Amino acid sequence: MRSVYLIVALFSFFPAVSQDMVDEHVQRLRDKYDTELDLRCEIRIQVDVEGLVIPEKRVYAEFAKDQKVVVRGKGLSLLPKRGTVEQFRNLLAAPMQTIFLSKRGDNMVYKLVALDPASDWITADIVFNPEEDLIYESVVNTRKHGTFTTVNQYDGQDYPSRTEVTFEVKKFKLPLKFIGGEQTGETIRDMDEDLQGRVILNYTYL
């Protein structure tokens, strides 16, 4: 009989693991970022990787909720996979468990743990202001593209005016990929060692 109770308890536990476990602070943050997205902007892209000289690029981008991002310009291949303005809406929409870590001044630090095994990210540490509901820093660990550290600056808007994305440059190539297609044209040379890469995105909203 005890074995039957144990089996029932285990089957009762596993469905709960796959459900959302989000506290009120992160839920408000999720609601904030899940608003209708209708943005048009110019993005100035600067890339800083040791040993590489990459000219500054500019692209035009349109972000709309539940639609494919439209990006035009010669700097397409330099846009990072993580760090653009729609990143946090996509991140917070996923089923997750939230863990409060600490307070940092007026900001709160949380760890997000993805509950969907098919999610392209595993964990994310975020620093946000609970009064503004804006994310200032994040460290996102992905399954295939390494770790991306993002620092945002705001200029009186709900979306960043400047974003700095830092990542590890893996062997063979930079983990850069433009939105909406495969990298073409501006191929980055192969690397034979791990380096730190940095992409700075400056937004001008139109």
Coordinates of N, CA and C in Angstrom, one line a residue:
M1 N 0.8 -1.2 0.0 CA 0.0 0.0 0.0 C 0.9 1.3 0.0
R2 N 2.0 1.2 0.8 CA 2.8 2.4 0.8 C 3.4 2.6 -0.6
S3 N 3.7 1.6 -1.4 CA 4.2 1.8 -2.7 C 3.2 2.5 -3.6
V4 N 1.9 2.1 -3.5 CA 0.9 2.8 -4.2 C 0.8 4.2 -3.9
Y5 N 0.9 4.6 -2.6 CA 0.9 6.0 -2.2 C 2.1 6.8 -2.8
L6 N 3.2 6.1 -2.8 CA 4.4 6.7 -3.4 C 4.3 7.0 -4.9
I7 N 3.7 6.0 -5.6 CA 3.5 6.2 -7.1 C 2.5 7.3 -7.3
V8 N 1.5 7.4 -6.6 CA 0.5 8.4 -6.7 C 1.1 9.8 -6.4
A9 N 1.9 9.9 -5.4 CA 2.5 11.1 -5.0 C 3.5 11.6 -6.1
L10 N 4.2 10.7 -6.8 CA 5.1 11.1 -7.8 C 4.4 11.6 -9.0
F11 N 3.3 10.9 -9.4 CA 2.5 11.4 -10.6 C 1.8 12.7 -10.3
S12 N 1.5 13.0 -9.0 CA 0.9 14.2 -8.7 C 1.9 15.4 -8.7
F13 N 3.2 15.0 -8.5 CA 4.2 16.1 -8.5 C 4.6 16.5 -9.8
F14 N 4.8 15.6 -10.8 CA 5.4 16.0 -12.1 C 4.6 17.0 -12.9
P15 N 3.2 16.9 -12.9 CA 2.5 17.9 -13.7 C 2.7 19.3 -13.1
A16 N 2.9 19.4 -11.8 CA 3.1 20.8 -11.2 C 4.4 21.4 -11.7
V17 N 5.4 20.5 -12.0 CA 6.7 21.0 -12.4 C 6.6 21.7 -13.7
S18 N 5.8 21.3 -14.6 CA 5.7 21.9 -15.9 C 4.8 23.1 -16.0
Q19 N 4.2 23.5 -14.9 CA 3.3 24.6 -14.8 C 4.1 25.9 -14.5
D20 N 3.6 27.1 -14.8 CA 4.2 28.3 -14.4 C 4.3 28.5 -12.9
M21 N 5.5 28.9 -12.4 CA 5.6 29.2 -11.0 C 6.3 30.6 -10.9
V22 N 5.4 31.6 -11.1 CA 5.9 33.0 -11.2 C 5.3 33.9 -10.1
D23 N 6.2 34.6 -9.4 CA 5.7 35.4 -8.3 C 5.1 36.7 -8.8
E24 N 4.5 37.5 -7.9 CA 3.8 38.7 -8.3 C 4.7 39.8 -9.0
H25 N 5.9 39.9 -8.6 CA 6.8 40.9 -9.1 C 7.2 40.6 -10.6
V26 N 7.5 39.3 -10.8 CA 7.8 38.9 -12.2 C 6.6 38.9 -13.1
Q27 N 5.4 38.6 -12.5 CA 4.2 38.6 -13.2 C 3.9 40.0 -13.7
R28 N 4.1 41.0 -12.9 CA 3.9 42.4 -13.3 C 4.8 42.8 -14.4
L29 N 6.1 42.3 -14.3 CA 7.1 42.5 -15.4 C 6.6 41.8 -16.7
R30 N 6.1 40.6 -16.6 CA 5.6 39.9 -17.7 C 4.5 40.7 -18.4
D31 N 3.5 41.2 -17.6 CA 2.4 41.9 -18.1 C 2.9 43.2 -18.8
K32 N 3.9 43.8 -18.3 CA 4.4 45.1 -18.8 C 5.0 44.8 -20.2
Y33 N 5.8 43.7 -20.4 CA 6.5 43.5 -21.6 C 5.6 42.7 -22.6
D34 N 4.4 42.3 -22.2 CA 3.5 41.6 -23.1 C 2.5 42.6 -23.8
T35 N 2.7 43.9 -23.7 CA 1.8 44.8 -24.4 C 2.0 44.8 -25.9
E36 N 1.1 45.4 -26.6 CA 1.2 45.5 -28.0 C 2.5 46.2 -28.4
L37 N 3.3 45.5 -29.2 CA 4.6 46.1 -29.7 C 4.5 46.6 -31.1
D38 N 4.7 47.9 -31.2 CA 4.7 48.5 -32.5 C 5.8 49.6 -32.6
L39 N 7.0 49.1 -32.9 CA 8.1 50.0 -32.8 C 8.8 50.1 -34.2
R40 N 9.3 51.2 -34.5 CA 10.1 51.4 -35.7 C 11.4 52.2 -35.2
C41 N 12.5 51.7 -35.6 CA 13.7 52.4 -35.0 C 14.9 52.2 -36.0
E42 N 15.9 53.1 -35.8 CA 17.2 52.9 -36.4 C 18.1 52.4 -35.3
I43 N 18.9 51.4 -35.7 CA 19.9 50.8 -34.7 C 21.3 51.0 -35.2
R44 N 22.1 51.7 -34.4 CA 23.5 51.9 -34.7 C 24.2 50.8 -34.0
I45 N 25.0 50.0 -34.8 CA 25.6 48.8 -34.2 C 27.1 48.9 -34.2
Q46 N 27.7 48.7 -33.0 CA 29.2 48.7 -32.8 C 29.6 47.4 -32.3
V47 N 30.6 46.8 -32.9 CA 31.1 45.5 -32.5 C 32.5 45.6 -32.0
D48 N 32.8 45.0 -30.8 CA 34.1 45.1 -30.2 C 34.6 43.7 -29.9
V49 N 35.5 43.2 -30.7 CA 36.1 41.8 -30.5 C 37.6 41.9 -30.8
E50 N 38.3 41.4 -29.8 CA 39.8 41.5 -29.9 C 40.3 40.9 -31.2
G51 N 41.1 41.6 -31.9 CA 41.7 41.1 -33.2 C 40.8 41.3 -34.4
L52 N 39.6 41.9 -34.3 CA 38.8 42.1 -35.4 C 38.5 43.6 -35.5
V53 N 38.5 44.1 -36.7 CA 38.1 45.5 -37.0 C 36.8 45.5 -37.8
I54 N 35.7 45.9 -37.2 CA 34.4 45.8 -37.9 C 33.8 47.2 -37.9
P55 N 33.6 47.8 -39.1 CA 33.0 49.1 -39.2 C 31.7 49.2 -38.5
E56 N 31.3 50.4 -38.0 CA 30.0 50.6 -37.4 C 29.0 50.5 -38.5
K57 N 27.8 49.9 -38.1 CA 26.7 49.7 -39.1 C 25.4 50.3 -38.6
R58 N 24.5 50.5 -39.5 CA 23.2 51.0 -39.1 C 22.2 50.2 -39.9
V59 N 21.1 49.8 -39.1 CA 20.0 49.1 -39.7 C 18.7 49.8 -39.3
Y60 N 17.7 49.5 -40.1 CA 16.3 49.9 -39.8 C 15.5 48.7 -39.4
A61 N 14.8 48.8 -38.3 CA 14.0 47.7 -37.8 C 12.6 48.0 -37.4
E62 N 11.7 47.1 -37.6 CA 10.3 47.2 -37.2 C 10.0 46.0 -36.3
F63 N 9.5 46.3 -35.1 CA 9.1 45.2 -34.1 C 7.6 45.3 -33.9
A64 N 6.9 44.2 -34.1 CA 5.4 44.1 -33.9 C 5.1 42.8 -33.2
K65 N 4.2 42.9 -32.3 CA 3.9 41.7 -31.5 C 3.4 40.5 -32.4
D66 N 3.9 39.3 -32.1 CA 3.5 38.1 -32.8 C 3.7 38.2 -34.3
Q67 N 4.6 39.0 -34.7 CA 5.0 39.1 -36.1 C 6.5 39.0 -36.3
K68 N 6.9 38.6 -37.4 CA 8.4 38.4 -37.7 C 9.0 39.8 -37.8
V69 N 10.1 40.0 -37.1 CA 10.8 41.3 -37.1 C 11.3 41.6 -38.5
V70 N 11.1 42.9 -38.9 CA 11.6 43.3 -40.2 C 12.8 44.2 -40.0
V71 N 13.9 43.8 -40.6 CA 15.2 44.5 -40.5 C 15.8 44.7 -41.9
R72 N 16.2 45.9 -42.1 CA 16.8 46.3 -43.4 C 18.1 47.0 -43.1
G73 N 19.1 46.7 -43.9 CA 20.4 47.5 -43.8 C 21.6 46.5 -44.0
K74 N 22.8 47.1 -44.1 CA 24.0 46.4 -44.4 C 24.6 45.7 -43.1
G75 N 24.0 46.0 -41.9 CA 24.5 45.5 -40.7 C 23.7 44.3 -40.2
L76 N 23.0 43.6 -41.0 CA 22.1 42.6 -40.6 C 22.8 41.5 -39.8
S77 N 24.0 41.0 -40.4 CA 24.7 39.9 -39.8 C 25.3 40.2 -38.5
L78 N 25.3 41.5 -38.1 CA 26.0 41.9 -36.8 C 25.0 42.0 -35.7
L79 N 23.7 41.8 -36.0 CA 22.7 41.9 -34.9 C 22.8 40.6 -34.1
P80 N 23.0 40.7 -32.7 CA 23.1 39.4 -31.9 C 21.8 38.7 -31.8
K81 N 21.9 37.4 -31.6 CA 20.7 36.6 -31.4 C 19.9 37.0 -30.2
R82 N 20.6 37.5 -29.2 CA 20.0 38.0 -27.9 C 20.3 39.5 -27.8
G83 N 19.4 40.2 -27.1 CA 19.7 41.6 -26.8 C 18.9 42.7 -27.5
T84 N 18.2 42.3 -28.5 CA 17.3 43.4 -29.2 C 16.1 43.6 -28.4
V85 N 15.3 44.7 -28.7 CA 14.3 45.1 -27.8 C 13.2 44.1 -27.5
E86 N 13.0 43.1 -28.4 CA 11.9 42.2 -28.1 C 12.3 41.0 -27.3
Q87 N 13.6 41.0 -26.9 CA 14.2 39.8 -26.2 C 13.4 39.5 -25.0
F88 N 13.1 40.5 -24.1 CA 12.5 40.2 -22.8 C 11.0 39.8 -22.9
R89 N 10.3 40.3 -23.9 CA 9.0 39.8 -24.1 C 8.9 38.3 -24.5
N90 N 9.8 37.9 -25.3 CA 9.9 36.5 -25.7 C 10.4 35.6 -24.5
L91 N 11.3 36.2 -23.7 CA 11.9 35.4 -22.6 C 10.8 35.2 -21.5
L92 N 10.1 36.3 -21.2 CA 9.1 36.2 -20.1 C 7.8 35.5 -20.5
A93 N 7.6 35.3 -21.8 CA 6.4 34.6 -22.2 C 6.5 33.1 -22.0
A94 N 7.7 32.6 -21.8 CA 7.9 31.1 -21.6 C 7.5 30.6 -20.3
P95 N 7.1 29.4 -20.1 CA 6.8 28.8 -18.8 C 8.1 28.8 -18.0
M96 N 8.0 29.2 -16.7 CA 9.2 29.3 -15.9 C 8.9 29.2 -14.5
Q97 N 10.0 29.0 -13.7 CA 10.0 29.1 -12.3 C 10.8 30.3 -11.9
T98 N 10.4 31.2 -11.0 CA 11.1 32.3 -10.6 C 11.7 32.2 -9.2
I99 N 12.9 32.6 -9.0 CA 13.5 32.5 -7.7 C 14.1 33.9 -7.3
F100 N 13.6 34.5 -6.2 CA 14.2 35.7 -5.7 C 15.6 35.5 -5.2
L101 N 16.5 36.3 -5.6 CA 17.9 36.2 -5.2 C 18.3 37.3 -4.2
S102 N 18.1 38.5 -4.5 CA 18.5 39.6 -3.6 C 17.9 40.9 -4.1
K103 N 18.2 42.0 -3.3 CA 17.9 43.3 -3.6 C 19.2 44.0 -3.9
R104 N 19.2 44.9 -4.9 CA 20.4 45.7 -5.3 C 20.0 47.1 -5.4
G105 N 20.1 47.8 -4.3 CA 19.6 49.2 -4.3 C 18.1 49.2 -4.4
D106 N 17.5 49.9 -5.4 CA 16.1 49.9 -5.7 C 15.7 48.8 -6.6
N107 N 16.6 48.0 -7.0 CA 16.3 46.9 -8.0 C 16.2 45.6 -7.3
M108 N 15.6 44.6 -7.9 CA 15.5 43.3 -7.5 C 16.2 42.3 -8.4
V109 N 16.8 41.3 -7.9 CA 17.5 40.3 -8.7 C 16.8 39.0 -8.6
Y110 N 16.4 38.4 -9.8 CA 15.7 37.1 -9.8 C 16.4 36.2 -10.8
K111 N 16.3 34.9 -10.5 CA 16.7 33.9 -11.4 C 15.4 33.3 -12.0
L112 N 15.4 33.1 -13.3 CA 14.3 32.5 -14.1 C 14.8 31.2 -14.6
V113 N 14.0 30.1 -14.3 CA 14.4 28.8 -14.8 C 13.4 28.3 -15.8
A114 N 13.8 28.0 -17.0 CA 12.8 27.6 -18.1 C 12.3 26.2 -17.7
L115 N 11.0 26.0 -17.8 CA 10.4 24.7 -17.5 C 10.1 23.9 -18.8
D116 N 10.2 24.6 -20.0 CA 10.0 23.9 -21.2 C 11.3 23.3 -21.7
P117 N 11.4 22.0 -21.8 CA 12.7 21.4 -22.3 C 13.0 21.8 -23.7
A118 N 12.0 22.3 -24.5 CA 12.3 22.8 -25.9 C 12.7 24.2 -25.9
S119 N 12.7 24.9 -24.8 CA 13.1 26.3 -24.8 C 14.5 26.5 -25.2
D120 N 14.8 27.6 -25.9 CA 16.2 27.8 -26.4 C 17.1 28.4 -25.3
W121 N 16.5 28.8 -24.1 CA 17.3 29.2 -23.0 C 17.0 28.3 -21.8
I122 N 18.0 28.3 -20.9 CA 17.9 27.4 -19.7 C 17.6 28.2 -18.4
T123 N 18.5 29.2 -18.1 CA 18.3 30.0 -17.0 C 18.6 31.5 -17.4
A124 N 18.0 32.4 -16.6 CA 18.3 33.8 -16.8 C 18.3 34.5 -15.5
D125 N 19.3 35.3 -15.2 CA 19.3 36.2 -14.0 C 19.0 37.6 -14.5
I126 N 18.0 38.2 -13.9 CA 17.5 39.5 -14.4 C 17.6 40.5 -13.2
V127 N 17.9 41.7 -13.5 CA 17.9 42.8 -12.5 C 16.9 43.8 -13.0
F128 N 15.9 44.1 -12.2 CA 14.8 45.0 -12.7 C 14.3 45.9 -11.6
N129 N 13.7 47.0 -11.9 CA 13.2 47.9 -11.0 C 11.7 47.6 -10.8
P130 N 11.2 47.2 -9.6 CA 9.8 46.8 -9.5 C 8.8 48.0 -9.6
E131 N 9.3 49.2 -9.4 CA 8.4 50.4 -9.6 C 8.2 50.7 -11.0
E132 N 9.3 50.7 -11.8 CA 9.3 51.0 -13.2 C 8.9 49.8 -14.1
D133 N 9.2 48.6 -13.5 CA 9.0 47.4 -14.3 C 9.8 47.4 -15.6
L134 N 11.1 47.7 -15.4 CA 12.1 47.8 -16.5 C 13.3 46.9 -16.2
I135 N 13.7 46.1 -17.1 CA 14.9 45.3 -16.9 C 16.2 46.0 -17.3
Y136 N 17.1 46.1 -16.3 CA 18.3 46.8 -16.5 C 19.5 45.9 -16.9
E137 N 19.5 44.7 -16.3 CA 20.6 43.8 -16.7 C 20.0 42.4 -16.8
S138 N 20.7 41.5 -17.6 CA 20.3 40.1 -17.6 C 21.5 39.3 -18.0
V139 N 21.5 38.1 -17.5 CA 22.5 37.1 -17.9 C 21.7 35.8 -18.4
V140 N 21.7 35.6 -19.7 CA 20.8 34.5 -20.2 C 21.7 33.4 -20.7
N141 N 21.5 32.2 -20.1 CA 22.2 31.0 -20.5 C 21.4 30.2 -21.5
T142 N 21.9 30.1 -22.8 CA 21.1 29.4 -23.8 C 21.7 28.0 -24.0
R143 N 20.9 27.2 -24.7 CA 21.3 25.8 -25.0 C 22.3 25.7 -26.1
K144 N 22.3 26.5 -27.1 CA 23.1 26.4 -28.2 C 24.1 27.5 -28.5
H145 N 23.8 28.7 -27.9 CA 24.6 29.9 -28.3 C 25.3 30.5 -27.1
G146 N 25.6 29.7 -26.0 CA 26.3 30.2 -24.9 C 25.6 31.2 -24.0
T147 N 26.3 32.1 -23.3 CA 25.8 33.0 -22.4 C 25.8 34.4 -22.9
F148 N 24.7 35.1 -22.8 CA 24.6 36.5 -23.2 C 24.3 37.4 -22.0
T149 N 25.2 38.4 -21.8 CA 25.0 39.4 -20.7 C 24.5 40.7 -21.3
T150 N 23.4 41.2 -20.9 CA 22.8 42.4 -21.5 C 22.7 43.5 -20.4
V151 N 23.1 44.7 -20.8 CA 23.0 45.9 -19.9 C 22.2 46.9 -20.7
N152 N 21.1 47.4 -20.1 CA 20.2 48.4 -20.8 C 20.3 49.7 -20.2
Q153 N 20.2 50.8 -21.0 CA 20.0 52.1 -20.5 C 18.7 52.7 -21.1
Y154 N 18.0 53.5 -20.3 CA 16.7 54.0 -20.8 C 16.7 55.5 -20.8
D155 N 15.9 56.1 -21.6 CA 15.9 57.6 -21.8 C 14.4 58.0 -21.7
G156 N 13.8 57.6 -20.6 CA 12.4 58.1 -20.4 C 11.4 57.3 -21.2
Q157 N 11.8 56.1 -21.8 CA 10.8 55.3 -22.5 C 10.8 53.9 -21.9
D158 N 9.9 53.1 -22.4 CA 9.8 51.7 -21.9 C 10.7 50.8 -22.6
Y159 N 11.4 51.3 -23.6 CA 12.4 50.4 -24.4 C 13.7 51.1 -24.3
P160 N 14.8 50.3 -24.4 CA 16.1 50.9 -24.1 C 16.6 51.9 -25.2
S161 N 17.4 52.9 -24.8 CA 18.0 53.7 -25.8 C 19.4 53.2 -26.2
R162 N 20.0 52.4 -25.3 CA 21.3 51.8 -25.5 C 21.3 50.4 -24.8
T163 N 21.8 49.4 -25.6 CA 22.0 48.1 -25.0 C 23.4 47.6 -25.3
E164 N 24.0 47.0 -24.3 CA 25.3 46.4 -24.5 C 25.2 44.9 -24.3
V165 N 25.6 44.2 -25.3 CA 25.5 42.7 -25.2 C 26.9 42.1 -25.2
T166 N 27.2 41.3 -24.2 CA 28.5 40.7 -24.1 C 28.3 39.2 -24.1
F167 N 29.2 38.5 -24.8 CA 29.1 37.1 -25.0 C 30.5 36.5 -25.2
E168 N 30.5 35.2 -25.2 CA 31.8 34.5 -25.5 C 31.8 34.2 -27.0
V169 N 32.9 34.5 -27.6 CA 33.1 34.2 -29.0 C 33.7 32.7 -29.0
K170 N 32.9 31.8 -29.5 CA 33.3 30.4 -29.5 C 34.2 30.2 -30.6
K171 N 34.8 29.0 -30.6 CA 35.7 28.6 -31.7 C 35.0 28.6 -33.0
F172 N 35.7 28.9 -34.1 CA 35.3 28.8 -35.5 C 34.6 30.1 -36.0
K173 N 33.7 30.7 -35.1 CA 33.0 31.9 -35.6 C 32.3 32.6 -34.5
L174 N 32.0 33.9 -34.7 CA 31.3 34.7 -33.8 C 29.8 34.2 -33.7
P175 N 29.2 34.1 -32.6 CA 27.8 33.7 -32.5 C 26.9 34.8 -32.9
L176 N 27.0 35.4 -34.1 CA 26.2 36.4 -34.5 C 25.4 35.9 -35.7
K177 N 24.1 36.4 -35.7 CA 23.2 35.9 -36.7 C 22.1 37.0 -36.8
F178 N 21.8 37.4 -38.0 CA 20.8 38.4 -38.1 C 19.4 37.9 -38.0
I179 N 18.5 38.7 -37.6 CA 17.1 38.3 -37.4 C 16.4 37.9 -38.7
G180 N 15.8 36.8 -38.7 CA 15.0 36.4 -39.8 C 15.6 35.6 -40.9
G181 N 16.9 35.2 -40.8 CA 17.5 34.4 -41.9 C 18.9 34.0 -41.5
E182 N 19.5 33.3 -42.4 CA 20.9 32.9 -42.1 C 21.9 33.9 -42.5
Q183 N 23.0 33.9 -41.8 CA 24.1 34.9 -42.0 C 24.6 34.7 -43.5
T184 N 24.7 35.8 -44.1 CA 25.2 35.9 -45.5 C 26.0 37.1 -45.7
G185 N 26.9 37.1 -46.7 CA 27.6 38.3 -47.1 C 28.7 38.6 -46.1
E186 N 28.4 39.2 -44.9 CA 29.5 39.7 -44.0 C 29.9 38.6 -43.1
T187 N 30.7 37.6 -43.7 CA 31.1 36.5 -42.9 C 32.3 36.9 -42.0
I188 N 32.3 36.5 -40.7 CA 33.3 36.7 -39.8 C 34.4 35.6 -39.9
R189 N 35.6 36.0 -39.8 CA 36.7 34.9 -40.0 C 36.6 33.9 -38.8
D190 N 37.1 32.7 -39.1 CA 37.2 31.7 -38.1 C 38.1 32.1 -37.0
M191 N 37.8 31.6 -35.7 CA 38.6 31.9 -34.6 C 39.2 30.6 -34.0
D192 N 40.4 30.6 -33.5 CA 40.9 29.4 -32.9 C 41.0 29.4 -31.4
E193 N 40.4 30.4 -30.8 CA 40.4 30.5 -29.3 C 39.1 31.2 -28.8
D194 N 38.8 31.0 -27.6 CA 37.6 31.7 -27.0 C 38.0 33.1 -26.6
L195 N 37.1 34.1 -27.0 CA 37.3 35.5 -26.7 C 36.0 36.1 -26.2
Q196 N 36.1 37.3 -25.6 CA 34.9 38.0 -25.2 C 34.5 38.9 -26.3
G197 N 33.3 38.9 -26.7 CA 32.7 39.8 -27.7 C 31.8 40.7 -27.1
R198 N 31.6 41.9 -27.8 CA 30.7 42.9 -27.2 C 30.0 43.6 -28.4
V199 N 28.7 43.7 -28.4 CA 27.9 44.5 -29.4 C 27.2 45.5 -28.6
I200 N 27.3 46.8 -29.1 CA 26.6 47.9 -28.5 C 25.5 48.4 -29.6
L201 N 24.3 48.4 -29.1 CA 23.1 48.8 -29.9 C 22.6 50.1 -29.4
N202 N 22.6 51.2 -30.2 CA 22.1 52.5 -29.9 C 20.8 52.6 -30.7
Y203 N 19.7 52.8 -30.0 CA 18.4 52.9 -30.7 C 17.9 54.4 -30.9
T204 N 17.4 54.7 -32.0 CA 16.7 55.9 -32.3 C 15.3 55.6 -32.8
Y205 N 14.3 55.8 -31.9 CA 12.9 55.4 -32.2 C 12.3 56.5 -33.2
L206 N 11.6 56.0 -34.2 CA 11.0 56.8 -35.2 C 9.5 57.0 -35.1

